[in-house]
Amino acid sequence: MSLSLEGKTCLVTGGSRGIGKAIALRLAEFGADVAITYARSADAAEEVKEEIEKLGRKAKALQADAVDLARTEEVIAELVDDWGKIDIIVNNAGITKDNLILRMNEEQWDDVINTNLKSIFNYSKAAAKPMMRNRGGSIINISSVVGISGNAGQSNYAASKAGIIGFTKSYAKELASRNIRANVVAPGYILTDMTDQLDEKVLQGIKDETPLGRAGNAEEVADAVVFLASDMSSYVTGEVIRVDGGMAM
Ligand code: NAD
């Protein structure tokens, strides 16, 4: 067994920046052909596509709102038509709209639950049949330590990220007999655009609560994804791997 992803085809949602971009490039470095989806940033997505191609792999950048099931089905159909199969899906697209519960409005709740949770249902569902035909696959869903421990001011995000864990374990049980594995990566505090919005005091507090004493980087999350994508994890399903410097242990 090896970590090689040579001959594998992958899709990473929200792959134009941050953790999704790092995952897309890491998968390509390990030999996979990689498609990314993006919501709005066509230029950034095109740059990631070109970086993947420079690594000698096939690449696609597809505009697709992850909440839209019909568009999700089109994306999976295009990949199967053009590349013959889909081996690995990384459900990375996600958003935050933080507020205290007493101040949280319906839109903040609905947007976060819908984007973070329905997107995972959409791609996992759409990929299931092609993966069954191909006699196997690996789904990797990006949750968060906030889905494990909760966080004041992030009840919508915590609920969505905890929901991802429950969904993934159910999916893993339903599809194990088809050799389809499903696992979760739960990052802690990772330096990206998402965490750039946090103020200095909050960031220092997060670092103080992290046993390894520092923020993580997107590549460290991507490394866990490579393991779960590869045959090195062939007996691992329904698992949650925290990449959090020990924050939620
Ligand atoms: P980011 O905001 O930099 O990137 C999120 C990506 O998701 C963007 O490319 C965005 O366009 C895409 N996206 C959002 N809504 C979408 C939609 N409806 N359809 C398609 N794409 C959509 O954030 P990031 O920090 O790179 O986070 C990536 C994932 O990791 C998210 O699921 C996030 O919740 C999770 N996460 C991040 C951290 C962190 O510290 N950065 C910690 C734990 C978990």
PDB file of C-alpha atoms in Angstrom, residues 31-233:
ATOM      1  CA  GLY A  31      -0.823  11.829  -8.474  1.00  0.00           C
ATOM      2  CA  ALA A  32      -4.575  12.448  -8.763  1.00  0.00           C
ATOM      3  CA  ASP A  33      -6.511  14.286 -11.460  1.00  0.00           C
ATOM      4  CA  VAL A  34      -8.449  16.977  -9.615  1.00  0.00           C
ATOM      5  CA  ALA A  35     -11.597  18.992 -10.311  1.00  0.00           C
ATOM      6  CA  ILE A  36     -12.530  21.883  -8.063  1.00  0.00           C
ATOM      7  CA  THR A  37     -15.827  23.682  -7.706  1.00  0.00           C
ATOM      8  CA  TYR A  38     -16.221  27.320  -6.796  1.00  0.00           C
ATOM      9  CA  ALA A  39     -19.138  29.596  -6.004  1.00  0.00           C
ATOM     10  CA  ARG A  40     -18.023  32.981  -7.352  1.00  0.00           C
ATOM     11  CA  SER A  41     -14.246  33.386  -7.722  1.00  0.00           C
ATOM     12  CA  ALA A  42     -13.677  32.226 -11.323  1.00  0.00           C
ATOM     13  CA  ASP A  43     -10.209  33.803 -11.629  1.00  0.00           C
ATOM     14  CA  ALA A  44      -8.881  32.203  -8.436  1.00  0.00           C
ATOM     15  CA  ALA A  45     -10.357  28.840  -9.487  1.00  0.00           C
ATOM     16  CA  GLU A  46      -8.705  29.101 -12.904  1.00  0.00           C
ATOM     17  CA  GLU A  47      -5.337  29.738 -11.201  1.00  0.00           C
ATOM     18  CA  VAL A  48      -5.724  26.610  -9.072  1.00  0.00           C
ATOM     19  CA  LYS A  49      -6.630  24.642 -12.216  1.00  0.00           C
ATOM     20  CA  GLU A  50      -3.434  25.867 -13.896  1.00  0.00           C
ATOM     21  CA  GLU A  51      -1.350  24.962 -10.826  1.00  0.00           C
ATOM     22  CA  ILE A  52      -2.768  21.425 -10.914  1.00  0.00           C
ATOM     23  CA  GLU A  53      -1.982  21.144 -14.632  1.00  0.00           C
ATOM     24  CA  LYS A  54       1.599  22.312 -13.967  1.00  0.00           C
ATOM     25  CA  LEU A  55       1.917  19.282 -11.685  1.00  0.00           C
ATOM     26  CA  GLY A  56       1.178  17.148 -14.758  1.00  0.00           C
ATOM     27  CA  ARG A  57      -2.396  16.226 -13.809  1.00  0.00           C
ATOM     28  CA  LYS A  58      -5.760  16.756 -15.458  1.00  0.00           C
ATOM     29  CA  ALA A  59      -7.805  19.560 -13.884  1.00  0.00           C
ATOM     30  CA  LYS A  60     -11.193  21.232 -14.084  1.00  0.00           C
ATOM     31  CA  ALA A  61     -12.604  24.341 -12.416  1.00  0.00           C
ATOM     32  CA  LEU A  62     -16.400  24.211 -12.356  1.00  0.00           C
ATOM     33  CA  GLN A  63     -18.791  26.887 -11.152  1.00  0.00           C
ATOM     34  CA  ALA A  64     -21.300  25.174  -8.874  1.00  0.00           C
ATOM     35  CA  ASP A  65     -23.204  26.355  -5.837  1.00  0.00           C
ATOM     36  CA  ALA A  66     -22.827  23.396  -3.491  1.00  0.00           C
ATOM     37  CA  VAL A  67     -26.355  23.906  -2.191  1.00  0.00           C
ATOM     38  CA  ASP A  68     -27.871  23.210  -5.618  1.00  0.00           C
ATOM     39  CA  LEU A  69     -28.533  19.444  -5.944  1.00  0.00           C
ATOM     40  CA  ALA A  70     -29.346  19.591  -9.678  1.00  0.00           C
ATOM     41  CA  ARG A  71     -26.047  21.382 -10.411  1.00  0.00           C
ATOM     42  CA  THR A  72     -24.219  18.892  -8.175  1.00  0.00           C
ATOM     43  CA  GLU A  73     -25.581  16.029 -10.274  1.00  0.00           C
ATOM     44  CA  GLU A  74     -24.421  17.794 -13.463  1.00  0.00           C
ATOM     45  CA  VAL A  75     -20.910  18.219 -12.025  1.00  0.00           C
ATOM     46  CA  ILE A  76     -20.618  14.543 -11.115  1.00  0.00           C
ATOM     47  CA  ALA A  77     -22.041  13.505 -14.522  1.00  0.00           C
ATOM     48  CA  GLU A  78     -19.489  15.715 -16.322  1.00  0.00           C
ATOM     49  CA  LEU A  79     -16.617  14.170 -14.374  1.00  0.00           C
ATOM     50  CA  VAL A  80     -17.786  10.635 -15.041  1.00  0.00           C
ATOM     51  CA  ASP A  81     -18.322  11.399 -18.751  1.00  0.00           C
ATOM     52  CA  ASP A  82     -14.944  13.073 -19.224  1.00  0.00           C
ATOM     53  CA  TRP A  83     -12.718  11.138 -16.816  1.00  0.00           C
ATOM     54  CA  GLY A  84     -14.582   7.821 -16.718  1.00  0.00           C
ATOM     55  CA  LYS A  85     -15.124   7.657 -12.946  1.00  0.00           C
ATOM     56  CA  ILE A  86     -15.013   9.518  -9.660  1.00  0.00           C
ATOM     57  CA  ASP A  87     -12.882   8.001  -6.894  1.00  0.00           C
ATOM     58  CA  ILE A  88     -12.650  10.695  -4.229  1.00  0.00           C
ATOM     59  CA  ILE A  89     -14.936  13.536  -3.134  1.00  0.00           C
ATOM     60  CA  VAL A  90     -13.729  16.119  -0.636  1.00  0.00           C
ATOM     61  CA  ASN A  91     -16.658  18.126   0.701  1.00  0.00           C
ATOM     62  CA  ASN A  92     -14.829  21.244   1.812  1.00  0.00           C
ATOM     63  CA  ALA A  93     -17.155  24.167   0.927  1.00  0.00           C
ATOM     64  CA  GLY A  94     -18.337  25.909   4.060  1.00  0.00           C
ATOM     65  CA  ILE A  95     -19.256  29.271   5.557  1.00  0.00           C
ATOM     66  CA  THR A  96     -19.618  30.969   8.936  1.00  0.00           C
ATOM     67  CA  LYS A  97     -22.193  33.591   9.961  1.00  0.00           C
ATOM     68  CA  ASP A  98     -21.443  34.030  13.641  1.00  0.00           C
ATOM     69  CA  ASN A  99     -23.791  35.457  16.237  1.00  0.00           C
ATOM     70  CA  LEU A 100     -24.943  34.770  19.768  1.00  0.00           C
ATOM     71  CA  ILE A 101     -28.086  32.612  19.812  1.00  0.00           C
ATOM     72  CA  LEU A 102     -30.209  35.456  21.229  1.00  0.00           C
ATOM     73  CA  ARG A 103     -29.163  37.709  18.350  1.00  0.00           C
ATOM     74  CA  MET A 104     -29.018  35.142  15.564  1.00  0.00           C
ATOM     75  CA  ASN A 105     -31.585  35.682  12.847  1.00  0.00           C
ATOM     76  CA  GLU A 106     -33.278  33.025  10.733  1.00  0.00           C
ATOM     77  CA  GLU A 107     -31.202  33.846   7.663  1.00  0.00           C
ATOM     78  CA  GLN A 108     -27.897  33.355   9.524  1.00  0.00           C
ATOM     79  CA  TRP A 109     -29.128  29.996  10.809  1.00  0.00           C
ATOM     80  CA  ASP A 110     -30.532  28.793   7.475  1.00  0.00           C
ATOM     81  CA  ASP A 111     -27.564  29.898   5.355  1.00  0.00           C
ATOM     82  CA  VAL A 112     -24.966  28.134   7.485  1.00  0.00           C
ATOM     83  CA  ILE A 113     -26.980  24.935   7.967  1.00  0.00           C
ATOM     84  CA  ASN A 114     -27.868  24.826   4.289  1.00  0.00           C
ATOM     85  CA  THR A 115     -24.404  25.542   2.884  1.00  0.00           C
ATOM     86  CA  ASN A 116     -22.407  23.402   5.292  1.00  0.00           C
ATOM     87  CA  LEU A 117     -24.757  20.433   5.593  1.00  0.00           C
ATOM     88  CA  LYS A 118     -26.875  20.203   2.459  1.00  0.00           C
ATOM     89  CA  SER A 119     -23.761  20.530   0.286  1.00  0.00           C
ATOM     90  CA  ILE A 120     -22.392  17.372   1.871  1.00  0.00           C
ATOM     91  CA  PHE A 121     -25.653  15.489   1.330  1.00  0.00           C
ATOM     92  CA  ASN A 122     -25.726  16.681  -2.307  1.00  0.00           C
ATOM     93  CA  TYR A 123     -22.265  15.514  -3.348  1.00  0.00           C
ATOM     94  CA  SER A 124     -22.278  12.342  -1.257  1.00  0.00           C
ATOM     95  CA  LYS A 125     -25.622  11.342  -2.765  1.00  0.00           C
ATOM     96  CA  ALA A 126     -24.696  12.275  -6.340  1.00  0.00           C
ATOM     97  CA  ALA A 127     -21.388  10.370  -6.154  1.00  0.00           C
ATOM     98  CA  ALA A 128     -22.819   7.200  -4.613  1.00  0.00           C
ATOM     99  CA  LYS A 129     -24.051   5.511  -7.810  1.00  0.00           C
ATOM    100  CA  PRO A 130     -20.933   6.217  -9.899  1.00  0.00           C
ATOM    101  CA  MET A 131     -18.789   4.984  -7.006  1.00  0.00           C
ATOM    102  CA  MET A 132     -20.913   1.834  -6.693  1.00  0.00           C
ATOM    103  CA  ARG A 133     -20.461   1.159 -10.421  1.00  0.00           C
ATOM    104  CA  ASN A 134     -16.729   1.653  -9.930  1.00  0.00           C
ATOM    105  CA  ARG A 135     -16.741  -0.733  -6.937  1.00  0.00           C
ATOM    106  CA  GLY A 136     -15.378   1.753  -4.444  1.00  0.00           C
ATOM    107  CA  GLY A 137     -14.657   5.307  -3.431  1.00  0.00           C
ATOM    108  CA  SER A 138     -13.652   7.604  -0.628  1.00  0.00           C
ATOM    109  CA  ILE A 139     -15.665  10.554   0.653  1.00  0.00           C
ATOM    110  CA  ILE A 140     -13.925  13.001   2.962  1.00  0.00           C
ATOM    111  CA  ASN A 141     -16.047  15.595   4.711  1.00  0.00           C
ATOM    112  CA  ILE A 142     -14.503  18.666   6.315  1.00  0.00           C
ATOM    113  CA  SER A 143     -16.078  19.338   9.706  1.00  0.00           C
ATOM    114  CA  SER A 144     -14.487  21.368  12.532  1.00  0.00           C
ATOM    115  CA  VAL A 145     -13.495  20.995  16.176  1.00  0.00           C
ATOM    116  CA  VAL A 146     -16.396  23.389  16.749  1.00  0.00           C
ATOM    117  CA  GLY A 147     -18.681  20.507  15.705  1.00  0.00           C
ATOM    118  CA  ILE A 148     -17.129  18.395  18.486  1.00  0.00           C
ATOM    119  CA  SER A 149     -16.807  20.911  21.328  1.00  0.00           C
ATOM    120  CA  GLY A 150     -19.251  23.708  20.400  1.00  0.00           C
ATOM    121  CA  ASN A 151     -18.353  27.386  20.517  1.00  0.00           C
ATOM    122  CA  ALA A 152     -20.148  30.427  21.936  1.00  0.00           C
ATOM    123  CA  GLY A 153     -21.277  32.610  19.034  1.00  0.00           C
ATOM    124  CA  GLN A 154     -21.175  29.756  16.518  1.00  0.00           C
ATOM    125  CA  SER A 155     -24.233  27.623  17.337  1.00  0.00           C
ATOM    126  CA  ASN A 156     -25.306  27.471  13.667  1.00  0.00           C
ATOM    127  CA  TYR A 157     -21.787  26.505  12.527  1.00  0.00           C
ATOM    128  CA  ALA A 158     -21.372  23.995  15.399  1.00  0.00           C
ATOM    129  CA  ALA A 159     -24.723  22.365  14.581  1.00  0.00           C
ATOM    130  CA  SER A 160     -23.789  22.085  10.900  1.00  0.00           C
ATOM    131  CA  LYS A 161     -20.340  20.668  11.636  1.00  0.00           C
ATOM    132  CA  ALA A 162     -21.677  18.180  14.227  1.00  0.00           C
ATOM    133  CA  GLY A 163     -24.326  17.198  11.672  1.00  0.00           C
ATOM    134  CA  ILE A 164     -21.570  16.391   9.197  1.00  0.00           C
ATOM    135  CA  ILE A 165     -20.153  13.832  11.633  1.00  0.00           C
ATOM    136  CA  GLY A 166     -23.540  12.137  12.105  1.00  0.00           C
ATOM    137  CA  PHE A 167     -24.208  12.158   8.377  1.00  0.00           C
ATOM    138  CA  THR A 168     -20.788  10.725   7.553  1.00  0.00           C
ATOM    139  CA  LYS A 169     -21.101   7.847  10.034  1.00  0.00           C
ATOM    140  CA  SER A 170     -24.541   6.977   8.619  1.00  0.00           C
ATOM    141  CA  TYR A 171     -23.248   7.160   5.044  1.00  0.00           C
ATOM    142  CA  ALA A 172     -20.253   5.004   5.978  1.00  0.00           C
ATOM    143  CA  LYS A 173     -22.603   2.345   7.374  1.00  0.00           C
ATOM    144  CA  GLU A 174     -24.972   2.459   4.381  1.00  0.00           C
ATOM    145  CA  LEU A 175     -22.249   2.182   1.736  1.00  0.00           C
ATOM    146  CA  ALA A 176     -19.554   0.063   3.395  1.00  0.00           C
ATOM    147  CA  SER A 177     -20.776  -3.082   1.628  1.00  0.00           C
ATOM    148  CA  ARG A 178     -20.053  -1.294  -1.700  1.00  0.00           C
ATOM    149  CA  ASN A 179     -16.464  -0.546  -0.651  1.00  0.00           C
ATOM    150  CA  ILE A 180     -17.236   3.149  -0.315  1.00  0.00           C
ATOM    151  CA  ARG A 181     -15.549   4.694   2.704  1.00  0.00           C
ATOM    152  CA  ALA A 182     -16.593   7.976   4.327  1.00  0.00           C
ATOM    153  CA  ASN A 183     -14.571   9.871   6.895  1.00  0.00           C
ATOM    154  CA  VAL A 184     -14.366  13.276   8.523  1.00  0.00           C
ATOM    155  CA  VAL A 185     -11.446  15.648   8.968  1.00  0.00           C
ATOM    156  CA  ALA A 186     -12.062  18.130  11.776  1.00  0.00           C
ATOM    157  CA  PRO A 187      -9.617  21.046  11.620  1.00  0.00           C
ATOM    158  CA  GLY A 188      -8.925  23.296  14.587  1.00  0.00           C
ATOM    159  CA  TYR A 189      -7.698  26.830  14.117  1.00  0.00           C
ATOM    160  CA  ILE A 190      -6.191  27.029  10.616  1.00  0.00           C
ATOM    161  CA  LEU A 191      -4.817  30.217   9.045  1.00  0.00           C
ATOM    162  CA  THR A 192      -7.083  31.065   6.059  1.00  0.00           C
ATOM    163  CA  ASP A 193      -9.402  33.852   4.835  1.00  0.00           C
ATOM    164  CA  MET A 194     -12.095  32.403   7.135  1.00  0.00           C
ATOM    165  CA  THR A 195      -9.980  32.929  10.275  1.00  0.00           C
ATOM    166  CA  ASP A 196      -8.600  36.283   9.016  1.00  0.00           C
ATOM    167  CA  GLN A 197     -11.926  37.793  10.068  1.00  0.00           C
ATOM    168  CA  LEU A 198     -11.260  37.011  13.765  1.00  0.00           C
ATOM    169  CA  ASP A 199      -9.791  39.778  15.911  1.00  0.00           C
ATOM    170  CA  GLU A 200      -6.341  39.515  17.518  1.00  0.00           C
ATOM    171  CA  LYS A 201      -7.658  38.899  21.066  1.00  0.00           C
ATOM    172  CA  VAL A 202      -9.863  35.983  19.945  1.00  0.00           C
ATOM    173  CA  LEU A 203      -6.977  34.506  17.939  1.00  0.00           C
ATOM    174  CA  GLN A 204      -4.599  34.700  20.912  1.00  0.00           C
ATOM    175  CA  GLY A 205      -7.234  32.943  23.057  1.00  0.00           C
ATOM    176  CA  ILE A 206      -7.493  30.136  20.489  1.00  0.00           C
ATOM    177  CA  LYS A 207      -3.700  29.714  20.418  1.00  0.00           C
ATOM    178  CA  ASP A 208      -3.616  29.619  24.238  1.00  0.00           C
ATOM    179  CA  GLU A 209      -6.175  26.781  24.202  1.00  0.00           C
ATOM    180  CA  THR A 210      -4.196  24.762  21.641  1.00  0.00           C
ATOM    181  CA  PRO A 211      -1.737  22.321  23.257  1.00  0.00           C
ATOM    182  CA  LEU A 212       0.659  22.609  20.291  1.00  0.00           C
ATOM    183  CA  GLY A 213       0.541  26.387  20.913  1.00  0.00           C
ATOM    184  CA  ARG A 214       0.087  27.575  17.352  1.00  0.00           C
ATOM    185  CA  ALA A 215      -2.355  27.817  14.479  1.00  0.00           C
ATOM    186  CA  GLY A 216      -2.297  25.107  11.869  1.00  0.00           C
ATOM    187  CA  ASN A 217      -1.860  25.614   8.160  1.00  0.00           C
ATOM    188  CA  ALA A 218      -4.020  24.402   5.310  1.00  0.00           C
ATOM    189  CA  GLU A 219      -1.391  21.926   4.110  1.00  0.00           C
ATOM    190  CA  GLU A 220      -1.537  20.093   7.459  1.00  0.00           C
ATOM    191  CA  VAL A 221      -5.265  19.536   6.889  1.00  0.00           C
ATOM    192  CA  ALA A 222      -4.564  18.442   3.311  1.00  0.00           C
ATOM    193  CA  ASP A 223      -2.107  15.787   4.525  1.00  0.00           C
ATOM    194  CA  ALA A 224      -4.839  14.085   6.574  1.00  0.00           C
ATOM    195  CA  VAL A 225      -7.098  14.190   3.513  1.00  0.00           C
ATOM    196  CA  VAL A 226      -4.438  12.479   1.372  1.00  0.00           C
ATOM    197  CA  PHE A 227      -4.248   9.633   3.903  1.00  0.00           C
ATOM    198  CA  LEU A 228      -8.047   9.169   3.871  1.00  0.00           C
ATOM    199  CA  ALA A 229      -8.144   9.397   0.061  1.00  0.00           C
ATOM    200  CA  SER A 230      -5.417   6.797  -0.421  1.00  0.00           C
ATOM    201  CA  ASP A 231      -5.385   3.025  -0.064  1.00  0.00           C
ATOM    202  CA  MET A 232      -3.268   3.506   3.091  1.00  0.00           C
ATOM    203  CA  SER A 233      -6.591   4.043   4.899  1.00  0.00           C
TER     204      SER A 233
END
